[in-house]
CSV table of C-alpha atoms and ligand atoms in Angstrom, one decimal:
chain,number,residue,atom,x,y,z
A,17,MET,CA,-18.1,-36.6,7.5
A,18,PRO,CA,-17.1,-40.3,6.5
A,19,ILE,CA,-17.0,-41.3,3.1
A,20,ASP,CA,-19.8,-43.9,2.4
A,21,ALA,CA,-22.3,-45.2,-0.1
A,22,HIS,CA,-24.1,-41.7,-0.1
A,23,THR,CA,-20.9,-39.8,-1.0
A,24,ARG,CA,-20.9,-37.8,-4.0
A,25,PHE,CA,-18.2,-36.6,-6.2
A,26,VAL,CA,-16.7,-33.5,-7.6
A,27,SER,CA,-13.5,-33.5,-9.6
A,28,LEU,CA,-10.6,-31.4,-10.9
A,29,LEU,CA,-9.9,-32.4,-14.8
A,30,GLY,CA,-6.4,-31.6,-15.8
A,31,TYR,CA,-3.3,-33.0,-17.7
A,32,PRO,CA,-0.9,-33.1,-16.2
A,33,LEU,CA,-2.2,-32.1,-12.6
A,34,GLY,CA,0.5,-30.5,-10.7
A,35,HIS,CA,-0.1,-29.0,-7.2
A,36,SER,CA,-3.6,-27.6,-6.8
A,37,LEU,CA,-5.1,-25.8,-3.8
A,38,SER,CA,-8.8,-26.6,-4.9
A,39,PRO,CA,-9.2,-29.9,-3.1
A,40,GLU,CA,-8.1,-28.3,0.1
A,41,ILE,CA,-10.6,-25.5,-0.6
A,42,HIS,CA,-13.6,-27.6,-1.6
A,43,ASN,CA,-13.2,-30.5,1.1
A,44,THR,CA,-12.6,-28.0,3.8
A,45,ALA,CA,-16.0,-26.1,2.9
A,46,PHE,CA,-17.6,-29.8,2.5
A,47,GLN,CA,-16.7,-30.6,5.8
A,48,ALA,CA,-17.4,-27.6,7.4
A,49,GLN,CA,-20.9,-27.6,6.3
A,50,ASN,CA,-21.3,-31.3,6.8
A,51,ILE,CA,-21.9,-32.0,3.1
A,52,ASN,CA,-21.3,-35.5,2.1
A,53,MET,CA,-19.4,-34.7,-1.0
A,54,VAL,CA,-15.7,-35.4,-1.7
A,55,TYR,CA,-13.6,-33.4,-4.3
A,56,LEU,CA,-11.0,-35.5,-6.0
A,57,CYS,CA,-8.1,-34.6,-8.5
A,58,MET,CA,-8.5,-36.5,-11.9
A,59,GLU,CA,-5.8,-36.5,-14.3
A,60,VAL,CA,-7.0,-37.1,-17.7
A,61,HIS,CA,-5.3,-37.3,-21.0
A,62,PRO,CA,-6.9,-35.1,-23.7
A,63,ASP,CA,-7.5,-38.2,-25.8
A,64,ASN,CA,-10.0,-39.4,-22.9
A,65,LEU,CA,-11.7,-36.3,-21.9
A,66,LYS,CA,-14.9,-37.1,-23.7
A,67,ARG,CA,-15.3,-40.6,-22.0
A,68,ALA,CA,-14.5,-39.0,-18.7
A,69,LEU,CA,-17.3,-36.4,-19.2
A,70,ASP,CA,-19.6,-39.2,-20.2
A,71,GLY,CA,-18.4,-41.0,-17.1
A,72,PHE,CA,-19.6,-38.1,-14.9
A,73,LYS,CA,-23.1,-38.7,-16.3
A,74,ALA,CA,-22.7,-42.4,-15.6
A,75,ALA,CA,-21.3,-42.2,-12.4
A,76,LYS,CA,-23.7,-39.3,-11.3
A,77,PHE,CA,-21.1,-36.7,-10.2
A,78,VAL,CA,-22.1,-33.3,-8.8
A,79,GLY,CA,-19.9,-31.6,-11.2
A,80,SER,CA,-16.2,-30.8,-11.9
A,81,ASN,CA,-13.5,-28.3,-12.2
A,82,VAL,CA,-11.6,-27.9,-15.3
A,83,THR,CA,-7.8,-26.7,-15.4
A,84,ILE,CA,-5.2,-26.6,-18.0
A,85,PRO,CA,-5.4,-27.8,-20.9
A,86,HIS,CA,-8.9,-28.8,-20.9
A,87,LYS,CA,-10.8,-25.5,-20.6
A,88,GLN,CA,-11.3,-25.0,-24.5
A,89,ALA,CA,-12.1,-28.4,-25.2
A,90,VAL,CA,-14.7,-28.9,-22.5
A,91,TYR,CA,-16.0,-25.9,-23.9
A,92,GLY,CA,-17.1,-27.9,-27.2
A,93,LEU,CA,-18.0,-31.1,-25.2
A,94,VAL,CA,-20.7,-29.8,-22.7
A,95,ASP,CA,-24.4,-29.8,-23.6
A,96,GLU,CA,-25.2,-26.0,-22.4
A,97,LEU,CA,-23.1,-23.1,-21.4
A,98,SER,CA,-23.6,-20.0,-19.4
A,99,ASP,CA,-22.9,-16.5,-21.0
A,100,GLN,CA,-19.5,-16.1,-19.4
A,101,ALA,CA,-18.3,-19.4,-20.6
A,102,LYS,CA,-19.7,-18.4,-24.2
A,103,ALA,CA,-17.9,-14.9,-23.9
A,104,VAL,CA,-14.4,-16.4,-22.9
A,105,GLY,CA,-14.7,-19.7,-25.0
A,106,ALA,CA,-13.6,-21.5,-21.9
A,107,VAL,CA,-15.2,-23.6,-19.0
A,108,ASN,CA,-13.6,-23.9,-15.6
A,109,THR,CA,-16.7,-25.6,-13.9
A,110,VAL,CA,-19.1,-28.1,-14.9
A,111,VAL,CA,-22.5,-28.9,-13.1
A,112,CYS,CA,-24.4,-32.0,-13.7
A,113,ARG,CA,-28.1,-31.3,-14.4
A,114,TYR,CA,-30.3,-34.1,-13.1
A,115,GLY,CA,-33.7,-34.9,-14.6
A,116,LYS,CA,-36.7,-36.1,-12.8
A,117,ASP,CA,-35.7,-39.9,-13.1
A,118,GLY,CA,-32.6,-39.1,-10.9
A,119,GLU,CA,-30.1,-39.6,-14.0
A,120,VAL,CA,-27.9,-36.9,-15.1
A,121,GLU,CA,-29.7,-35.2,-18.2
A,122,SER,CA,-27.1,-32.7,-19.3
A,123,LEU,CA,-23.5,-31.2,-18.4
A,124,TYR,CA,-23.6,-27.2,-17.9
A,125,GLY,CA,-20.3,-25.5,-18.6
A,126,ASP,CA,-19.7,-22.0,-16.8
A,127,ASN,CA,-16.7,-19.9,-16.1
A,128,THR,CA,-16.4,-18.6,-12.7
A,129,ASP,CA,-13.1,-16.9,-13.1
A,130,ILE,CA,-14.9,-13.8,-14.0
A,131,ARG,CA,-16.9,-13.5,-10.9
A,132,GLY,CA,-13.7,-14.6,-9.0
A,133,PHE,CA,-11.7,-11.8,-10.4
A,134,LEU,CA,-14.5,-9.2,-9.9
A,135,ASP,CA,-15.7,-10.1,-6.3
A,136,PRO,CA,-12.3,-9.0,-4.7
A,137,LEU,CA,-12.7,-5.6,-6.3
A,138,ALA,CA,-16.0,-4.8,-5.4
A,139,PRO,CA,-14.8,-2.3,-2.6
A,140,TYR,CA,-12.9,-0.4,-5.5
A,141,ALA,CA,-15.4,-0.6,-8.1
A,142,PRO,CA,-17.1,3.1,-7.8
A,143,GLY,CA,-14.0,4.6,-8.8
A,144,LEU,CA,-12.9,2.3,-11.4
A,145,ARG,CA,-16.0,2.8,-13.9
A,146,GLY,CA,-15.0,4.7,-17.1
A,147,GLU,CA,-11.3,4.7,-16.2
A,148,GLU,CA,-8.0,3.8,-18.0
A,149,MET,CA,-6.6,0.2,-17.5
A,150,VAL,CA,-3.9,-2.1,-18.1
A,151,ILE,CA,-3.6,-6.0,-18.2
A,152,TRP,CA,0.1,-7.4,-18.6
A,153,GLY,CA,-0.3,-10.6,-20.4
A,154,ALA,CA,-2.4,-12.1,-22.9
A,155,GLY,CA,-3.1,-15.9,-22.0
A,156,GLY,CA,-6.2,-17.4,-20.8
A,157,ALA,CA,-6.5,-15.5,-17.4
A,158,ALA,CA,-5.9,-12.3,-19.4
A,159,ARG,CA,-9.2,-13.3,-21.6
A,160,ALA,CA,-11.4,-13.7,-18.6
A,161,VAL,CA,-10.1,-10.6,-16.9
A,162,ALA,CA,-10.2,-8.4,-20.1
A,163,TYR,CA,-13.9,-9.6,-20.4
A,164,ALA,CA,-14.6,-8.7,-17.0
A,165,MET,CA,-13.3,-5.5,-17.2
A,166,LEU,CA,-14.8,-4.3,-20.2
A,167,THR,CA,-18.2,-5.3,-19.0
A,168,GLU,CA,-18.2,-4.5,-15.6
A,169,TYR,CA,-16.1,-1.0,-15.6
A,170,GLN,CA,-16.7,0.2,-19.3
A,171,PRO,CA,-13.0,1.5,-19.1
A,172,VAL,CA,-12.2,4.6,-21.3
A,173,SER,CA,-8.9,2.3,-22.5
A,174,LEU,CA,-8.0,-1.4,-21.7
A,175,THR,CA,-4.5,-1.8,-22.8
A,176,ILE,CA,-3.2,-5.3,-23.2
A,177,VAL,CA,0.7,-5.2,-22.5
A,178,ALA,CA,2.3,-8.4,-24.0
A,179,ARG,CA,5.5,-9.9,-25.3
A,180,ASN,CA,3.7,-11.2,-28.2
A,181,VAL,CA,1.7,-8.4,-29.6
A,182,GLU,CA,0.3,-10.6,-32.3
A,183,LYS,CA,-1.2,-13.0,-29.9
A,184,ALA,CA,-2.4,-9.9,-27.7
A,185,GLY,CA,-4.3,-8.4,-31.1
A,186,LEU,CA,-6.0,-11.8,-31.5
A,187,LEU,CA,-7.5,-11.6,-27.8
A,188,ALA,CA,-8.6,-8.0,-28.6
A,189,GLU,CA,-10.0,-9.2,-31.7
A,190,TYR,CA,-11.9,-12.1,-29.9
A,191,LEU,CA,-13.4,-9.8,-27.3
A,192,SER,CA,-14.2,-6.8,-29.8
A,193,GLU,CA,-18.0,-7.4,-29.5
A,194,TYR,CA,-17.7,-6.4,-25.7
A,195,ASP,CA,-15.7,-3.2,-26.5
A,196,GLN,CA,-18.6,-0.8,-27.0
A,197,GLN,CA,-16.0,2.1,-26.4
A,198,ASP,CA,-13.3,0.9,-28.8
A,199,ALA,CA,-11.2,0.7,-25.3
A,200,LEU,CA,-9.0,-2.3,-26.2
A,201,LYS,CA,-5.7,-1.7,-27.3
A,202,VAL,CA,-2.6,-3.7,-27.7
A,203,MET,CA,1.3,-2.7,-26.8
A,204,PRO,CA,4.6,-4.3,-26.1
A,205,PHE,CA,5.9,-3.5,-22.8
A,206,ALA,CA,8.7,-1.0,-24.0
A,207,ASP,CA,5.7,1.3,-25.2
A,208,ALA,CA,3.6,1.3,-22.1
A,209,THR,CA,4.8,3.7,-19.8
A,210,ARG,CA,2.3,6.3,-20.1
A,211,GLN,CA,-0.9,3.8,-20.0
A,212,VAL,CA,0.7,2.1,-16.7
A,213,ARG,CA,1.4,5.6,-15.3
A,214,ASN,CA,-2.4,6.6,-16.0
A,215,SER,CA,-4.2,3.6,-15.1
A,216,ARG,CA,-6.5,3.5,-12.2
A,217,LEU,CA,-6.5,-0.7,-12.4
A,218,LEU,CA,-3.5,-2.5,-13.4
A,219,VAL,CA,-3.6,-6.5,-13.5
A,220,ASN,CA,-1.1,-8.8,-13.7
A,221,ALA,CA,-1.8,-12.2,-15.7
A,222,THR,CA,1.7,-13.1,-16.4
A,223,PRO,CA,3.6,-15.6,-14.3
A,224,LEU,CA,6.0,-13.2,-13.5
A,225,GLY,CA,6.7,-12.9,-9.6
A,226,MET,CA,5.3,-16.5,-9.0
A,227,HIS,CA,7.3,-18.6,-6.4
A,228,SER,CA,9.7,-20.2,-9.1
A,229,GLN,CA,10.6,-16.6,-9.9
A,230,ALA,CA,9.6,-14.4,-7.1
A,231,ASP,CA,12.3,-11.6,-7.9
A,232,ALA,CA,10.3,-11.1,-11.4
A,233,THR,CA,7.9,-8.5,-11.9
A,234,PRO,CA,5.8,-7.5,-15.1
A,235,TRP,CA,6.8,-3.8,-14.4
A,236,GLN,CA,10.5,-2.8,-13.4
A,237,VAL,CA,10.0,0.8,-13.0
A,238,SER,CA,8.1,1.2,-9.7
A,239,GLU,CA,8.3,5.1,-9.7
A,240,GLU,CA,5.1,4.8,-12.3
A,241,PHE,CA,2.8,3.3,-9.7
A,242,SER,CA,1.1,6.1,-7.4
A,243,ALA,CA,-1.7,6.3,-4.8
A,244,GLY,CA,-5.2,6.2,-6.4
A,245,GLN,CA,-4.3,3.3,-8.5
A,246,VAL,CA,-5.2,-0.4,-7.5
A,247,VAL,CA,-2.7,-3.1,-8.6
A,248,TYR,CA,-4.1,-6.5,-8.7
A,249,ASP,CA,-1.8,-9.7,-9.1
A,250,LEU,CA,-3.5,-12.7,-10.2
A,251,ILE,CA,-0.4,-14.7,-8.7
A,252,TYR,CA,-1.3,-16.2,-5.3
A,253,ASN,CA,2.1,-17.8,-4.2
A,254,PRO,CA,3.8,-15.9,-2.9
A,255,GLN,CA,0.7,-13.9,-1.6
A,256,ASN,CA,2.7,-10.5,-1.7
A,257,THR,CA,4.5,-10.6,-4.8
A,258,ARG,CA,7.6,-8.2,-5.7
A,259,LEU,CA,4.8,-6.2,-7.8
A,260,LEU,CA,2.6,-5.7,-5.1
A,261,LYS,CA,5.2,-4.9,-2.5
A,262,GLU,CA,6.7,-2.1,-4.8
A,263,ALA,CA,3.1,-0.8,-5.7
A,264,ALA,CA,2.2,-0.6,-2.0
A,265,THR,CA,5.4,1.4,-1.3
A,266,ARG,CA,4.2,4.0,-3.9
A,267,GLY,CA,0.9,4.3,-2.1
A,268,ALA,CA,-1.1,2.3,-4.4
A,269,GLU,CA,-3.8,0.0,-3.2
A,270,THR,CA,-2.8,-3.9,-3.8
A,271,LEU,CA,-4.9,-7.0,-4.3
A,272,GLY,CA,-3.3,-10.7,-4.6
A,273,GLY,CA,-4.7,-13.6,-6.4
A,274,LEU,CA,-5.6,-15.8,-3.5
A,275,GLU,CA,-9.0,-14.1,-2.8
A,276,MET,CA,-9.7,-14.7,-6.8
A,277,LEU,CA,-9.0,-18.2,-6.4
A,278,ILE,CA,-11.0,-18.7,-3.3
A,279,ARG,CA,-14.0,-16.7,-5.0
A,280,GLN,CA,-14.0,-18.5,-8.1
A,281,ALA,CA,-14.2,-21.9,-6.1
A,282,ALA,CA,-16.9,-20.1,-4.1
A,283,ALA,CA,-18.9,-19.5,-7.2
A,284,SER,CA,-18.4,-23.3,-8.4
A,285,TYR,CA,-19.5,-24.4,-5.0
A,286,GLN,CA,-22.7,-22.4,-4.9
A,287,GLN,CA,-23.7,-24.2,-7.8
A,288,TRP,CA,-22.8,-27.8,-6.6
A,289,THR,CA,-24.0,-27.6,-3.1
A,290,ASN,CA,-26.7,-24.6,-3.4
A,291,GLN,CA,-24.8,-23.3,-0.2
A,292,GLU,CA,-22.6,-20.3,0.1
A,293,MET,CA,-19.1,-21.3,0.8
A,294,PRO,CA,-17.7,-20.6,4.4
A,295,LEU,CA,-15.1,-18.1,3.2
A,296,ASP,CA,-13.3,-17.5,6.5
A,297,VAL,CA,-12.9,-21.1,7.0
A,298,VAL,CA,-11.6,-21.6,3.7
A,299,ARG,CA,-9.4,-18.6,3.6
A,300,GLU,CA,-7.7,-20.0,7.1
A,301,ALA,CA,-7.1,-23.4,5.7
A,302,VAL,CA,-5.7,-22.2,2.4
A,303,LYS,CA,-3.2,-19.9,4.0
A,304,ARG,CA,-2.2,-22.6,6.6
A,305,ARG,CA,-1.4,-24.8,3.6
A,306,LEU,CA,0.7,-22.4,1.7
A,307,ALA,CA,2.6,-21.5,5.0
A,308,SER,CA,3.4,-25.4,5.3
A,309,GLN,CA,4.6,-25.5,1.8
B,403,NAP,P1,-1.1,-18.3,-19.9
B,403,NAP,O1,-2.4,-18.7,-20.7
B,403,NAP,O2,0.1,-19.2,-20.0
B,403,NAP,O3,-0.7,-16.9,-20.1
B,403,NAP,C1,0.7,-16.2,-19.6
B,403,NAP,C2,0.8,-14.9,-20.1
B,403,NAP,O4,1.9,-14.3,-19.8
B,403,NAP,C3,1.0,-15.1,-21.6
B,403,NAP,O5,0.3,-13.9,-22.4
B,403,NAP,C4,2.5,-15.1,-21.7
B,403,NAP,O6,3.1,-14.5,-23.0
B,403,NAP,C5,3.0,-14.1,-20.7
B,403,NAP,N1,4.1,-14.3,-20.1
B,403,NAP,C6,4.9,-15.5,-19.7
B,403,NAP,N2,5.8,-15.3,-19.3
B,403,NAP,C7,6.4,-14.1,-19.8
B,403,NAP,C8,7.4,-13.2,-19.6
B,403,NAP,N3,8.7,-13.7,-19.0
B,403,NAP,N4,7.6,-11.8,-19.9
B,403,NAP,C9,6.1,-11.5,-20.6
B,403,NAP,N5,5.1,-12.2,-20.8
B,403,NAP,C10,5.4,-13.3,-20.2
B,403,NAP,O7,-1.3,-18.4,-18.2
B,403,NAP,P2,-2.8,-18.1,-17.5
B,403,NAP,O8,-3.4,-19.2,-17.4
B,403,NAP,O9,-3.2,-16.9,-18.4
B,403,NAP,O10,-2.0,-17.5,-16.2
B,403,NAP,C11,-1.5,-16.2,-15.9
B,403,NAP,C12,-1.3,-16.0,-14.4
B,403,NAP,O11,-2.3,-15.7,-13.7
B,403,NAP,C13,-0.5,-17.1,-13.7
B,403,NAP,O12,0.4,-16.7,-12.8
B,403,NAP,C14,-1.6,-17.8,-13.0
B,403,NAP,O13,-1.2,-18.8,-12.0
B,403,NAP,C15,-2.3,-16.7,-12.6
B,403,NAP,N6,-3.9,-17.3,-12.3
B,403,NAP,C16,-4.4,-16.9,-11.3
B,403,NAP,C17,-5.7,-17.3,-10.9
B,403,NAP,C18,-6.3,-17.1,-9.7
B,403,NAP,O14,-7.4,-17.6,-9.5
B,403,NAP,N7,-5.8,-16.2,-8.7
B,403,NAP,C19,-6.6,-17.8,-12.0
B,403,NAP,C20,-6.1,-18.0,-13.3
B,403,NAP,C21,-4.5,-17.8,-13.4
B,403,NAP,P3,3.1,-15.7,-24.2
B,403,NAP,O15,1.9,-15.7,-24.8
B,403,NAP,O16,4.2,-14.7,-25.2
B,403,NAP,O17,4.0,-16.9,-23.8
């Protein structure tokens, strides 16, 4: 589809903007479905964020993704918020809502990381409800993941394993209203052996194991993993991290972060286009891109 006077814009807002797979994901899908939209990376300084959002209205954008460091700031700048965005206090997707006059009436902020995280877990869902669970890490992704685990699976215990226990405590406090069963606990790595051994779902929300430090893992003692566990690494490059390889060797089910990345994109895409993202075409394009890096 050629870019012409009718082409409509979707952006990725971040600062600074490093390498991102999002343009590949969305532009592949637009082309596959013959949709006259283009996805662009926009590096916007935090001081200019409000002006950029006003620009979406003026230039009649379709919407935007939001990445580091703007997710919290955009939360405070949009006109309406989804329940998920409210729950985690962060926006990763903006949808421009149009009035009858064809002008953008309001900006709607959503957080699709929650659906992105949960969709790949759906085949395991029946075995996860009410079980013990662990998250390594207490940053932005951990917040969305912990909310998703609490509300979808009602775990009997959900232990946030972190090097900064105070920060993890603030995360637990933030999510306390969704913690009906008093499941949330906070623990340093050195104390979490029993929790790791007994958990049914374990999620890596740290950067330990990503391409720049591929020998790293959030959990050194692979003997603690076993069949019956699901080990989910949010890292998508490499696709098969040291954590996943070691967990698989011990018989655990494993999930990498690439599918989460694609599913959160699909949840945004659906809101911008009213179409389901062609997942197979996108998966192929993204894997090709990763292989060529
Ligand atoms: P973040 O906000 O920076 O949080 C990272 C967390 O990991 C923090 O709790 C940090 O601890 C901890 N951490 C970092 N280095 C550590 C180390 N050496 N030992 C122990 N803990 C360490 O990052 P994020 O946005 O949550 O992202 C976390 C990971 O998830 C990244 O690898 C990211 O690529 C991945 N992710 C994937 C998707 C996807 O769609 N697949 C989406 C979001 C994120 P401190 O607080 O003490 O620094």
